[in-house]
PDB file of C-alpha atoms in Angstrom:
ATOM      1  CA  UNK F  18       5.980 -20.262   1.754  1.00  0.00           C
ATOM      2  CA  UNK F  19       7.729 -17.424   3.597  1.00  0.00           C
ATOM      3  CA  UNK F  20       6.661 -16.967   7.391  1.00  0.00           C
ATOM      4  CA  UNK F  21       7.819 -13.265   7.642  1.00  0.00           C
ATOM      5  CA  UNK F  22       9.655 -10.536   5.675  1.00  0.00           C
ATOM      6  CA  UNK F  23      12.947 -11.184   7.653  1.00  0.00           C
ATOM      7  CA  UNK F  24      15.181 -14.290   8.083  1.00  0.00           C
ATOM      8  CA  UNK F  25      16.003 -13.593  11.765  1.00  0.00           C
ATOM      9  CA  UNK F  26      19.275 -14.405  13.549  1.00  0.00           C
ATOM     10  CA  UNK F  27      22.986 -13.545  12.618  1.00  0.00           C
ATOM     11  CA  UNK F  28      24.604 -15.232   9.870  1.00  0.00           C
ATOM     12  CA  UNK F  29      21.219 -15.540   7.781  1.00  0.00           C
ATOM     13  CA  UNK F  30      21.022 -15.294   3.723  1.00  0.00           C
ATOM     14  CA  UNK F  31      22.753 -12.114   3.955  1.00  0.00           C
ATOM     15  CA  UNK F  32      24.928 -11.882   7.058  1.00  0.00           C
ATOM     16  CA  UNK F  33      25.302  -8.912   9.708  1.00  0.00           C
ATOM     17  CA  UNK F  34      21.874  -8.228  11.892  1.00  0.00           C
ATOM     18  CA  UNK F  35      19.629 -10.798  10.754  1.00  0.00           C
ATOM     19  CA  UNK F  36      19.603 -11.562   7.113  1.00  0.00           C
ATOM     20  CA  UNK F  37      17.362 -10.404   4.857  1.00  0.00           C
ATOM     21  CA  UNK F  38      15.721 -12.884   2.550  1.00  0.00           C
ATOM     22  CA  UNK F  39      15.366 -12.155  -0.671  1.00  0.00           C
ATOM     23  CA  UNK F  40      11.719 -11.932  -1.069  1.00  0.00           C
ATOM     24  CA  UNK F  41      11.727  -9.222   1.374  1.00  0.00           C
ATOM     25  CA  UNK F  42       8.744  -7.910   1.380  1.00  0.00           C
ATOM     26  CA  UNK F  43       7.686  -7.401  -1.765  1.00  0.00           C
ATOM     27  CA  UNK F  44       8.727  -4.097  -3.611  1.00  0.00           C
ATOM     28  CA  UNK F  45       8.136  -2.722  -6.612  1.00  0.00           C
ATOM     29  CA  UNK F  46      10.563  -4.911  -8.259  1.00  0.00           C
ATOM     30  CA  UNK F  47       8.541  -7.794  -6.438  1.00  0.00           C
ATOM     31  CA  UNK F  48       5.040  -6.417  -7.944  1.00  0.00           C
ATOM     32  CA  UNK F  49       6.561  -6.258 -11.248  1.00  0.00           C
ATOM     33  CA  UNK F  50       8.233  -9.599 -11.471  1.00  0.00           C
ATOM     34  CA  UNK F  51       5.273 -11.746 -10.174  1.00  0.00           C
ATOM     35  CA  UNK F  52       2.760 -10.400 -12.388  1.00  0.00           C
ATOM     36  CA  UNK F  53       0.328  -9.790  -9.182  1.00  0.00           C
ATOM     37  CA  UNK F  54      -0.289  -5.978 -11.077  1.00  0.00           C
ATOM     38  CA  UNK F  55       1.749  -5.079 -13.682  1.00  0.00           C
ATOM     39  CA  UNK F  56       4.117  -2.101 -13.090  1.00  0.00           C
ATOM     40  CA  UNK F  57       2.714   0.253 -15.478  1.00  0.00           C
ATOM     41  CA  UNK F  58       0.311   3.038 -13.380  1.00  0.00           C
ATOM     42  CA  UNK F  59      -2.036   2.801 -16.462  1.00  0.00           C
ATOM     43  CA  UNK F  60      -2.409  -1.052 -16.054  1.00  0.00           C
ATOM     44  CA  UNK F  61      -3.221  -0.765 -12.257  1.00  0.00           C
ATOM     45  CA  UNK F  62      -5.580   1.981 -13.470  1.00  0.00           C
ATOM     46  CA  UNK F  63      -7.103   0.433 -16.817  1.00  0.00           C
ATOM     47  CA  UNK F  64      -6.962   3.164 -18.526  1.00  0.00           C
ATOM     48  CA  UNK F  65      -4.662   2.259 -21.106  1.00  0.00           C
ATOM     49  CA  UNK F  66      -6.726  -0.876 -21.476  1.00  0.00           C
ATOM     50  CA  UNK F  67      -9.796   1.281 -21.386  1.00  0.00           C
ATOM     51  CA  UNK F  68      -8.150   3.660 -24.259  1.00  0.00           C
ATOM     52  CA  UNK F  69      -6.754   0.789 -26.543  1.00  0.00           C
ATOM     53  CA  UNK F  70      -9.975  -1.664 -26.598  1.00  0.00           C
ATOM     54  CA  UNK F  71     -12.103   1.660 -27.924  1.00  0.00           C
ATOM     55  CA  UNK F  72      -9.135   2.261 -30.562  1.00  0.00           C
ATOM     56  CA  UNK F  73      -9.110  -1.928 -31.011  1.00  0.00           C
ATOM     57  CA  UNK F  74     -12.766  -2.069 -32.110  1.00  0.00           C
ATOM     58  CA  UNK F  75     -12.570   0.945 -34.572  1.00  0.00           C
ATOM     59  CA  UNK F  76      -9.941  -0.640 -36.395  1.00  0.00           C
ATOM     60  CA  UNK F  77     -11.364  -4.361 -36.516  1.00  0.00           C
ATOM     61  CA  UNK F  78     -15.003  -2.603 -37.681  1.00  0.00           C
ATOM     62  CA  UNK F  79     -13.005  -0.385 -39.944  1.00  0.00           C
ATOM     63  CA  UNK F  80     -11.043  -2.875 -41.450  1.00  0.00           C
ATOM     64  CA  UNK F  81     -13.481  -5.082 -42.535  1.00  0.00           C
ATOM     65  CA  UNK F  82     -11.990  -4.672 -45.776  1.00  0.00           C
ATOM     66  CA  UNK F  83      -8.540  -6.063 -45.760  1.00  0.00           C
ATOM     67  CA  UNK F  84      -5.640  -7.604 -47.738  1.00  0.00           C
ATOM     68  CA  UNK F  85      -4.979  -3.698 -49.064  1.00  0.00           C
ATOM     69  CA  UNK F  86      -8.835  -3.421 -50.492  1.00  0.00           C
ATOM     70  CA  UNK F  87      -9.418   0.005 -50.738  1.00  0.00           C
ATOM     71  CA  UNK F  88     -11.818   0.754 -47.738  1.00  0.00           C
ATOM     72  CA  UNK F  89     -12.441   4.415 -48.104  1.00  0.00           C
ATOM     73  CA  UNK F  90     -13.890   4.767 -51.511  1.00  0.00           C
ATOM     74  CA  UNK F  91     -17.025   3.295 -50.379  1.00  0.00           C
ATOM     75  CA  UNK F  92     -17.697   4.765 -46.915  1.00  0.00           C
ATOM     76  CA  UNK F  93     -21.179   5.976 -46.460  1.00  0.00           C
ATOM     77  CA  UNK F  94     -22.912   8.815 -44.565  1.00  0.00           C
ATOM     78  CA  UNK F  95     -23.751   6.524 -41.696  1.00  0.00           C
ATOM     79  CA  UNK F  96     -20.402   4.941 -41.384  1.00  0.00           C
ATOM     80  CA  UNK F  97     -18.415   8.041 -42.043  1.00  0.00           C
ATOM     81  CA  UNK F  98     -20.869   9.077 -38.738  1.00  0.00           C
ATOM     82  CA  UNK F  99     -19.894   5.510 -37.048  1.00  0.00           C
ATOM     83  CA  UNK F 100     -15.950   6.447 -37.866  1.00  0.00           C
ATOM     84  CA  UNK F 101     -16.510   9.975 -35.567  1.00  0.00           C
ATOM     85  CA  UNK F 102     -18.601   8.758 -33.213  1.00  0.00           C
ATOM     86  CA  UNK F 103     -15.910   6.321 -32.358  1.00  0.00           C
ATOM     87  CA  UNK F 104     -13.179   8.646 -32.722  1.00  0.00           C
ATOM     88  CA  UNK F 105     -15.224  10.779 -30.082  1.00  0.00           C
ATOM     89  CA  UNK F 106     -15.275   7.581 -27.981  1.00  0.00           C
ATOM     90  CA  UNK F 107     -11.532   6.880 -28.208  1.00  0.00           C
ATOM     91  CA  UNK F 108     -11.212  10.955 -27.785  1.00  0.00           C
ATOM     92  CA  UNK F 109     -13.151  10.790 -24.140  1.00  0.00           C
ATOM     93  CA  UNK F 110     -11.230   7.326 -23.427  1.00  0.00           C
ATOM     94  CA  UNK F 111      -7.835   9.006 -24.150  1.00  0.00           C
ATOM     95  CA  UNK F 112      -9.219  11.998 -21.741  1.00  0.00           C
ATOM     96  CA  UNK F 113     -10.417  10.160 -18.762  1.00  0.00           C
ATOM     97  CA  UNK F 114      -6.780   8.081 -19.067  1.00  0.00           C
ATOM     98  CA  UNK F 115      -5.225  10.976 -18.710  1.00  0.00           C
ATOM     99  CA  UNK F 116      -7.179  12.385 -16.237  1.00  0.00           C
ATOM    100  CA  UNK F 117      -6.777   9.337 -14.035  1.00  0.00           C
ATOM    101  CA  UNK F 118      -3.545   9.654 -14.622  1.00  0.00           C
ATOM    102  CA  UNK F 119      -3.295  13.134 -13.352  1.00  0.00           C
ATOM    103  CA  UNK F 120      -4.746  12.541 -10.580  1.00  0.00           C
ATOM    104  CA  UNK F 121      -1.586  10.590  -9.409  1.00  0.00           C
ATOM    105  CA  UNK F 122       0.953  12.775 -10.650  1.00  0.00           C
ATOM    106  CA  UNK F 123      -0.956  16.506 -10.264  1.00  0.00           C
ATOM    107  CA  UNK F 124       0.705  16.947  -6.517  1.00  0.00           C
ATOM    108  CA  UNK F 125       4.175  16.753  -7.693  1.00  0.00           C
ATOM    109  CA  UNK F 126       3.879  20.543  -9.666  1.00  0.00           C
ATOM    110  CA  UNK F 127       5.471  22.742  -7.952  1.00  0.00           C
ATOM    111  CA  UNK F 128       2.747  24.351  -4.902  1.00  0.00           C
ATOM    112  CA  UNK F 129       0.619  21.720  -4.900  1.00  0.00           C
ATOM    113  CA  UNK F 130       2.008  18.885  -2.575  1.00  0.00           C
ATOM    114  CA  UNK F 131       0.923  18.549   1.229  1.00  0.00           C
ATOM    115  CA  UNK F 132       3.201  20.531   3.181  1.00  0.00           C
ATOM    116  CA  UNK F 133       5.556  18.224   5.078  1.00  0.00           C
ATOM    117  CA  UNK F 134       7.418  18.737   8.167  1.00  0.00           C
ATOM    118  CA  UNK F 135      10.731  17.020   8.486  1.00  0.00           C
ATOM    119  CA  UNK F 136      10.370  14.133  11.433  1.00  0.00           C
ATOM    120  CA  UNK F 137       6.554  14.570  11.872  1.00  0.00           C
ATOM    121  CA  UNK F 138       4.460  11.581  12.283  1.00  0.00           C
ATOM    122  CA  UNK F 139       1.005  10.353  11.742  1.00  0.00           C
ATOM    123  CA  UNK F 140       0.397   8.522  14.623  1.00  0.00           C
ATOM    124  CA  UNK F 141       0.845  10.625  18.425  1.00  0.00           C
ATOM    125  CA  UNK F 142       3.414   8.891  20.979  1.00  0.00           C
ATOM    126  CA  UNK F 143       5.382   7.109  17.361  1.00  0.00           C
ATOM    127  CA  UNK F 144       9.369   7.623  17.403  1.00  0.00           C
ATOM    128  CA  UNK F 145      10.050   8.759  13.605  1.00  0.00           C
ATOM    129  CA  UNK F 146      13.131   6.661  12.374  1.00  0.00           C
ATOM    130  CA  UNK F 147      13.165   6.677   8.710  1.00  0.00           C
ATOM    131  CA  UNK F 148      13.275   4.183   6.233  1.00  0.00           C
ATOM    132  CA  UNK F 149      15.500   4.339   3.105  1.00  0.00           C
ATOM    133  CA  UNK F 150      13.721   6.101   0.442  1.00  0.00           C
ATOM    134  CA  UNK F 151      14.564   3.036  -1.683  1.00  0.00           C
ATOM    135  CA  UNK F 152      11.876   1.284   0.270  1.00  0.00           C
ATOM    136  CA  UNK F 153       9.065   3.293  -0.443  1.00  0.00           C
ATOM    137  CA  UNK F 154       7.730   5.642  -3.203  1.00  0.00           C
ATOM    138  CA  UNK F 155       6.487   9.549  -2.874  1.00  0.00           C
ATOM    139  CA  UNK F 156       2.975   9.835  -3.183  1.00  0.00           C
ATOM    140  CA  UNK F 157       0.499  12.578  -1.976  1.00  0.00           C
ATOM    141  CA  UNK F 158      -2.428  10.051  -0.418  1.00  0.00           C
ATOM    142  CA  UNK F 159      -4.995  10.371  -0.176  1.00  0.00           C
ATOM    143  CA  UNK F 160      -5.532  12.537  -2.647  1.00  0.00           C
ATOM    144  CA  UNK F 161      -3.905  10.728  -5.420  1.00  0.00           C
ATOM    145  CA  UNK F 162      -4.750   6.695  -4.070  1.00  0.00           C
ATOM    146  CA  UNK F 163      -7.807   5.942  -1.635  1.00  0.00           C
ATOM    147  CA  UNK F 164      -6.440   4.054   1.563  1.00  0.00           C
ATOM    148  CA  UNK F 165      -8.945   1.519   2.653  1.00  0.00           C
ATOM    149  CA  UNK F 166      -6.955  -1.333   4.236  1.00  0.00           C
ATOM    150  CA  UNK F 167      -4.460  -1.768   6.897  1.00  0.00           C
ATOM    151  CA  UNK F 168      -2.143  -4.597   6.914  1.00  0.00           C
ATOM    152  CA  UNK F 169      -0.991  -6.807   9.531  1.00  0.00           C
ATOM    153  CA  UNK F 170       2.894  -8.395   9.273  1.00  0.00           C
ATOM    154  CA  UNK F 171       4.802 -10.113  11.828  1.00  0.00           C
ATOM    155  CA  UNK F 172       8.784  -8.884  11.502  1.00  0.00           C
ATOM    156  CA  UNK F 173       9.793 -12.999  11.588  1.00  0.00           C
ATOM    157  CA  UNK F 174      12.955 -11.155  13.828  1.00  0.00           C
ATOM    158  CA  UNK F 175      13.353  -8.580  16.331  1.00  0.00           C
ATOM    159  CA  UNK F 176      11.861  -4.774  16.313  1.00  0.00           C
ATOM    160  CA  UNK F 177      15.886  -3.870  16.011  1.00  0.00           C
ATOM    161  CA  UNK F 178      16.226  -6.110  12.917  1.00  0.00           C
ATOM    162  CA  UNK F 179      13.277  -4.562  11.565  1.00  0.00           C
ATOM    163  CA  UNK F 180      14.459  -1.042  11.520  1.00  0.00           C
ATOM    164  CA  UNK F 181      17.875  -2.339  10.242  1.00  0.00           C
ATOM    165  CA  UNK F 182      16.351  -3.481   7.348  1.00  0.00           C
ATOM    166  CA  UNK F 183      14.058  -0.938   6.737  1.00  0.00           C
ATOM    167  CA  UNK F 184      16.908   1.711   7.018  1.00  0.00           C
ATOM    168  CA  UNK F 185      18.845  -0.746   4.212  1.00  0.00           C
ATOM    169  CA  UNK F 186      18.439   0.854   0.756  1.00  0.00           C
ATOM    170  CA  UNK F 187      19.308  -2.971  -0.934  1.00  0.00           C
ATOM    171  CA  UNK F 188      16.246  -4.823   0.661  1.00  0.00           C
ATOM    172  CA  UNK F 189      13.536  -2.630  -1.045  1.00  0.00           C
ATOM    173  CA  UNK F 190      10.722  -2.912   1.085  1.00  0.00           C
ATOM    174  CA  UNK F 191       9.284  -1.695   4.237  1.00  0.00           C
ATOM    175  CA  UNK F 192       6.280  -0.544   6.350  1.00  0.00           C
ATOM    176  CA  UNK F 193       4.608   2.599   7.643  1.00  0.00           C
ATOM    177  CA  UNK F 194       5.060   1.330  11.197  1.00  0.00           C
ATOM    178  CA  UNK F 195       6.670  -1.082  13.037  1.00  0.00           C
ATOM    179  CA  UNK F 196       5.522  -2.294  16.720  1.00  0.00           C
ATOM    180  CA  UNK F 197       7.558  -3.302  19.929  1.00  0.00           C
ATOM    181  CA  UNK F 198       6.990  -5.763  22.078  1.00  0.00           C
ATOM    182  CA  UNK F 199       6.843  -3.332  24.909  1.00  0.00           C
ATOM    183  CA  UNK F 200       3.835  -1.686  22.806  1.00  0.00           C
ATOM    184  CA  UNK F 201       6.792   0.933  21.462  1.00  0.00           C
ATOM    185  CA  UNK F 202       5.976   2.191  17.752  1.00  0.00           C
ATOM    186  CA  UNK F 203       8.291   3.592  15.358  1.00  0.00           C
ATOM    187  CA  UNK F 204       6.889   5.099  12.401  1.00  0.00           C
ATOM    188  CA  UNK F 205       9.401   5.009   9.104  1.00  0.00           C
ATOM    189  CA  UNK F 206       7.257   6.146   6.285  1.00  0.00           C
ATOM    190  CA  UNK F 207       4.801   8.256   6.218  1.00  0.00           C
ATOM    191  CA  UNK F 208       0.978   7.884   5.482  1.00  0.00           C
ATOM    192  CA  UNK F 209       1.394  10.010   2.650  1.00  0.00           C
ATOM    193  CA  UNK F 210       4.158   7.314   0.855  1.00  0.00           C
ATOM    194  CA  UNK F 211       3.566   4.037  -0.670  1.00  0.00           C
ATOM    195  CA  UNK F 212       5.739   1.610   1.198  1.00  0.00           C
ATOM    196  CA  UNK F 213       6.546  -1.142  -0.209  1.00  0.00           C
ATOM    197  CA  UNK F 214       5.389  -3.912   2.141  1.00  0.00           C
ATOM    198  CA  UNK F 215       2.200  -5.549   0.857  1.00  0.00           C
ATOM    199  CA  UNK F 216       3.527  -7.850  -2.213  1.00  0.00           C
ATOM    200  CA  UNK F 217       0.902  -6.346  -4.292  1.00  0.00           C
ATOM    201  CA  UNK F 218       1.365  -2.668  -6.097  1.00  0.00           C
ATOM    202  CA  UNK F 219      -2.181  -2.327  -5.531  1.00  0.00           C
ATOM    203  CA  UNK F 220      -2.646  -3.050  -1.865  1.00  0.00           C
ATOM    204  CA  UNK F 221       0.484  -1.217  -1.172  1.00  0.00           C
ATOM    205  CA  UNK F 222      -1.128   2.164  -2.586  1.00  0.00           C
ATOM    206  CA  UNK F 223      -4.294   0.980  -0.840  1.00  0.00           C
ATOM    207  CA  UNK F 224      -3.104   0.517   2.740  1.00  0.00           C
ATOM    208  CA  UNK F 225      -0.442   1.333   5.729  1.00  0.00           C
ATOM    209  CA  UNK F 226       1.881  -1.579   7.119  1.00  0.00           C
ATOM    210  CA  UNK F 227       1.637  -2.081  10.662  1.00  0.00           C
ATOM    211  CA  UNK F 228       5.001  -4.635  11.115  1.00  0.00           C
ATOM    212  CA  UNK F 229       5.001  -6.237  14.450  1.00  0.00           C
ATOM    213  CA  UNK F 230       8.229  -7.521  16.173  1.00  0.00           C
ATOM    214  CA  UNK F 231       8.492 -11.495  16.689  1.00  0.00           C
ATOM    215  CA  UNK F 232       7.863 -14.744  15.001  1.00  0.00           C
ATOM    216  CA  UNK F 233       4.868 -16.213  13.612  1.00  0.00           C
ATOM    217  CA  UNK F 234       5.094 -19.854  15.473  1.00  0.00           C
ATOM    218  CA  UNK F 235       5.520 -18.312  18.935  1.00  0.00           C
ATOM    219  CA  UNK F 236       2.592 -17.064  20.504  1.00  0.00           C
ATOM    220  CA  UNK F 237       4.239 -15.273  23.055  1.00  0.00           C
ATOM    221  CA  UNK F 238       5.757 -12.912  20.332  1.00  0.00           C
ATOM    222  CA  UNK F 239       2.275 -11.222  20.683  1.00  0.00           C
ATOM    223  CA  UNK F 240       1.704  -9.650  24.343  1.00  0.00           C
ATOM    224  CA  UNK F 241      -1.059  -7.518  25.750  1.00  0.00           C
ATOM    225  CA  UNK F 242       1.447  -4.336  25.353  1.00  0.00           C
ATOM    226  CA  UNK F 243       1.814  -5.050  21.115  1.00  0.00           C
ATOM    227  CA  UNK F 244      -2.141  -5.649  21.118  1.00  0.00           C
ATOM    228  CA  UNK F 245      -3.183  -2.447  23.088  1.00  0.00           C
ATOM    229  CA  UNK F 246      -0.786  -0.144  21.040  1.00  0.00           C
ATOM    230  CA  UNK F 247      -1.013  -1.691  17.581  1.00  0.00           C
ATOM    231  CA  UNK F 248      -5.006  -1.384  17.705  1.00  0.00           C
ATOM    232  CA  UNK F 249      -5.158   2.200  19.008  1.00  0.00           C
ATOM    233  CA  UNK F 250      -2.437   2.405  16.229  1.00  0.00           C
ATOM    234  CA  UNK F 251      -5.085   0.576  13.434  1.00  0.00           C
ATOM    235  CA  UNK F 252      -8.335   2.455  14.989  1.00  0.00           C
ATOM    236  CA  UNK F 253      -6.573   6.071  14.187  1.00  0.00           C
ATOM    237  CA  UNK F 254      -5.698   5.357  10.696  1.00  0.00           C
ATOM    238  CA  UNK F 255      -9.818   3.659  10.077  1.00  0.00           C
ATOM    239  CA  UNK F 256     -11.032   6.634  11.797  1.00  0.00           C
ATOM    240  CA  UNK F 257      -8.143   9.026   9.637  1.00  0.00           C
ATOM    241  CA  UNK F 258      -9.416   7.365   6.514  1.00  0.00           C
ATOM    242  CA  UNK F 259     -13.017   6.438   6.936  1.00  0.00           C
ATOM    243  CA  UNK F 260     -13.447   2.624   6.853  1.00  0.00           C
ATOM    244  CA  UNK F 261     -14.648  -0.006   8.932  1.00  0.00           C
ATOM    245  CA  UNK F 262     -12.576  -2.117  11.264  1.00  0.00           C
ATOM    246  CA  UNK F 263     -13.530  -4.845   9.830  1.00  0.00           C
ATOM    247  CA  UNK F 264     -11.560  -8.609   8.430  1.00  0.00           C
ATOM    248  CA  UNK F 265     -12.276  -7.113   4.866  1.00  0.00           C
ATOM    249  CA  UNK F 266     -10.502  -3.546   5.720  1.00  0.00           C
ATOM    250  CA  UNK F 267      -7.701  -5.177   8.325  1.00  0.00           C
ATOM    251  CA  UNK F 268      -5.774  -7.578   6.542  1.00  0.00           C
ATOM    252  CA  UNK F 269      -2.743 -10.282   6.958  1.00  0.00           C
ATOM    253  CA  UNK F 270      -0.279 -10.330   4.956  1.00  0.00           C
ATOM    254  CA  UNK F 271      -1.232 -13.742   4.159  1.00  0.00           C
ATOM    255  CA  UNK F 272      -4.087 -12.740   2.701  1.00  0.00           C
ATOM    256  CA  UNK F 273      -2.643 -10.076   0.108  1.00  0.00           C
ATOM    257  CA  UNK F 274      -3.594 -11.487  -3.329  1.00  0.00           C
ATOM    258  CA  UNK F 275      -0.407 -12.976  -4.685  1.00  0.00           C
ATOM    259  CA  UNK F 276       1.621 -13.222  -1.550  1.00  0.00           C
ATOM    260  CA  UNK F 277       3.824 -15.728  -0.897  1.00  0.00           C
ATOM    261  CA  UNK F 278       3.776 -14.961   3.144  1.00  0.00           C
ATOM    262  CA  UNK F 279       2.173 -16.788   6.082  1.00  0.00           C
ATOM    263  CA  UNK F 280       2.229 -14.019   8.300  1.00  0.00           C
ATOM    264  CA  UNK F 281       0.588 -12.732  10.712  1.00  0.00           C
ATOM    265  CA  UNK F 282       0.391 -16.717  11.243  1.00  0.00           C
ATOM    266  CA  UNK F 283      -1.757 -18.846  13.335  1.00  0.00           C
ATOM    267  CA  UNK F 284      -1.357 -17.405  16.723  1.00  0.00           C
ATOM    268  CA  UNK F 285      -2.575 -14.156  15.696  1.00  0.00           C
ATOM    269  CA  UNK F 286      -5.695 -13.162  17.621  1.00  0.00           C
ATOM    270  CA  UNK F 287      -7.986 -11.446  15.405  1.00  0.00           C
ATOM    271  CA  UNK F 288     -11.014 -11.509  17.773  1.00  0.00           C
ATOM    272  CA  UNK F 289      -9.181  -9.854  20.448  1.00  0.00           C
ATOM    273  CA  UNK F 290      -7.062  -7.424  18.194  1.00  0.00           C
ATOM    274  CA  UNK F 291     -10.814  -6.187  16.384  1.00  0.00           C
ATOM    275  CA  UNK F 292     -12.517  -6.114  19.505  1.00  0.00           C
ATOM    276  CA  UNK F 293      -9.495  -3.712  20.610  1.00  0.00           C
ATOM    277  CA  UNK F 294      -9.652  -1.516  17.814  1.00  0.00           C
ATOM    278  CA  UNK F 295     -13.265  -1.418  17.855  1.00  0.00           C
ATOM    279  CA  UNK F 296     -13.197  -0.223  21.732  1.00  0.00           C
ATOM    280  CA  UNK F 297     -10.495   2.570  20.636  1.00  0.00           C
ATOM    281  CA  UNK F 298     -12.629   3.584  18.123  1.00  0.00           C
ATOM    282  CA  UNK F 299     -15.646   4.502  20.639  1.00  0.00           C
ATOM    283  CA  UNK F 300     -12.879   6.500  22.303  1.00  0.00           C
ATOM    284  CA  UNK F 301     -13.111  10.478  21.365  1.00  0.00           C
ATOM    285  CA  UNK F 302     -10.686  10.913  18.424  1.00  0.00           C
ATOM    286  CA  UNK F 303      -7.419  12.713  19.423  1.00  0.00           C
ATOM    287  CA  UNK F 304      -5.724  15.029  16.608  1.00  0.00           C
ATOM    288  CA  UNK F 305      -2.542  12.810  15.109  1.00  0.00           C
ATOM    289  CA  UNK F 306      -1.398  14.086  11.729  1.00  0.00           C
ATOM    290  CA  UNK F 307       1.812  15.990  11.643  1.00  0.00           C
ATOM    291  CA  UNK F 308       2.042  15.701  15.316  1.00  0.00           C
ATOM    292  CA  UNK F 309       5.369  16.873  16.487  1.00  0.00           C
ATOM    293  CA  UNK F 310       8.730  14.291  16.616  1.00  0.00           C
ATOM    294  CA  UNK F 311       8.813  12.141  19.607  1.00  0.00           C
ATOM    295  CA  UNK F 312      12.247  11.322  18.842  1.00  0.00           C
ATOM    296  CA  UNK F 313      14.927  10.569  15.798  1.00  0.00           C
ATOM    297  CA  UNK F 314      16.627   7.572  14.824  1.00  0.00           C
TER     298      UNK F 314
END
């Protein structure tokens, strides 16, 4: 079992800053591999499953004559109507695949993407350093996948080791955000994106990463500072998004289906952190989306 997403200290499984182990976090390489969901968009969906079980049950009913029989010759009115009728089934299956399937991809056309402003982040007060684009795919949410779920990681290494990595086009993975000790955030991908940080293809086009800097079997890793800032961070993206703060809606990485991490670990306080993000979100809502840079990495 992993504890974190990064082997901390120098001269770990891949040298320089803190090696990277080769889990990571989880990419799409990661998704694919494990068989948590398979790669394919229209296996997340269904809707190739939905299409090909329609198209599956006209051919067993049709070929009830087999072994080259000839199976037309005999076809009656009512199963010439059966025959349609199905092909009007696998007809609407085929459409709503494709509609599903539009709805992810419609965005990239030309005019119809969010506007973006280079440097701009989500959250108000977060420095914008970016991540590799290796780490994290385009996507237009939520338009094209409902968020619903924030997740909580511990770095397992240092906030400085955390944007190294991030930054590092060869570990394929990373998060939305990543938290100081201090109670500094540095947001790396945006909202919009799919990072890949969850383990899970699903839960990563379900949810933001919240990564938070220091080690799973020391409590002190976690201070007042990382609390206060990481749960006004969690209560603007439940209010942005429009679900509860809740142990079903804010995760661990532990608890990602398929996940072979520990983190956010045993010292994690989820009483406090909820009952922090819970008091933020009784706070009047303050405007956060495409707030202006703080700052550049």
């Amino acid at each position: 079992m992993h504890a974190g997403h990064i082997m901390a200290g120098l001269g770990g499984a891949s040298g320089g800053n803190g090696g990277v182990h080769a889990a990571g976090h989880g990419g799409e390489h990661a998704e694919a591999a494990g068989s948590v969901i398979s790669h394919s968009q229209s296996r997340v969906d269904g809707t190739t499953d939905r299409a090909e079980s329609v198209m599956q049950l006209m051919g067993k009913r049709d070929g009830e004559k087999a072994d080259g029989q000839e199976a037309t010759a005999g076809i009656t009115r009512r199963r010439a109507l059966w025959i349609g009728g199905g092909g009007a089934v696998a007809a609407g299956a085929a459409a709503f695949a494709g509609r599903d399937a539009l709805a992810h991809w419609w965005w990239r056309l030309p005019g119809n993407a969010k506007p973006r402003t280079a440097g701009a982040v989500d959250h108000r007060g977060a420095q914008w350093i970016a991540a590799s684009p290796e780490n994290y795919r385009r996507a237009d949410r939520p338009a094209d996948y409902v968020i619903d779920r924030v997740v909580i990681h511990v770095v397992q290494g240092s906030y400085a080791t955390a944007l190294d990595v991030f930054r590092d086009p060869d570990h394929e993975a990373g998060a939305h955000y990543v938290v100081r000790k201090d109670g500094h955030v540095a947001q790396m991908i945006r909202e919009l994106d799919v990072a890949f940080h969850a383990g899970n293809r699903g839960y990563n086009e379900r949810s933001v990463g919240i990564e938070h800097e220091g080690f799973v079997d020391r409590p002190e890793s976690f201070t007042d500072a990382m609390y206060a800032s990481s749960a006004r961070l969690t209560a603007e993206i439940c209010r942005r998004y429009g679900f509860p703060a809740d142990r079903e809606h804010v995760v661990g990485h532990v608890e990602v289906p398929g996940t072979d991490h520990t983190d956010p670990g045993p010292h994690w306080n989820w009483d406090r952190y909820l009952r922090l993000v819970r008091a933020e979100l009784r706070k009047p809502p303050v405007r956060a989306r495409e707030s202006p840079p703080v700052g550049k990495g």
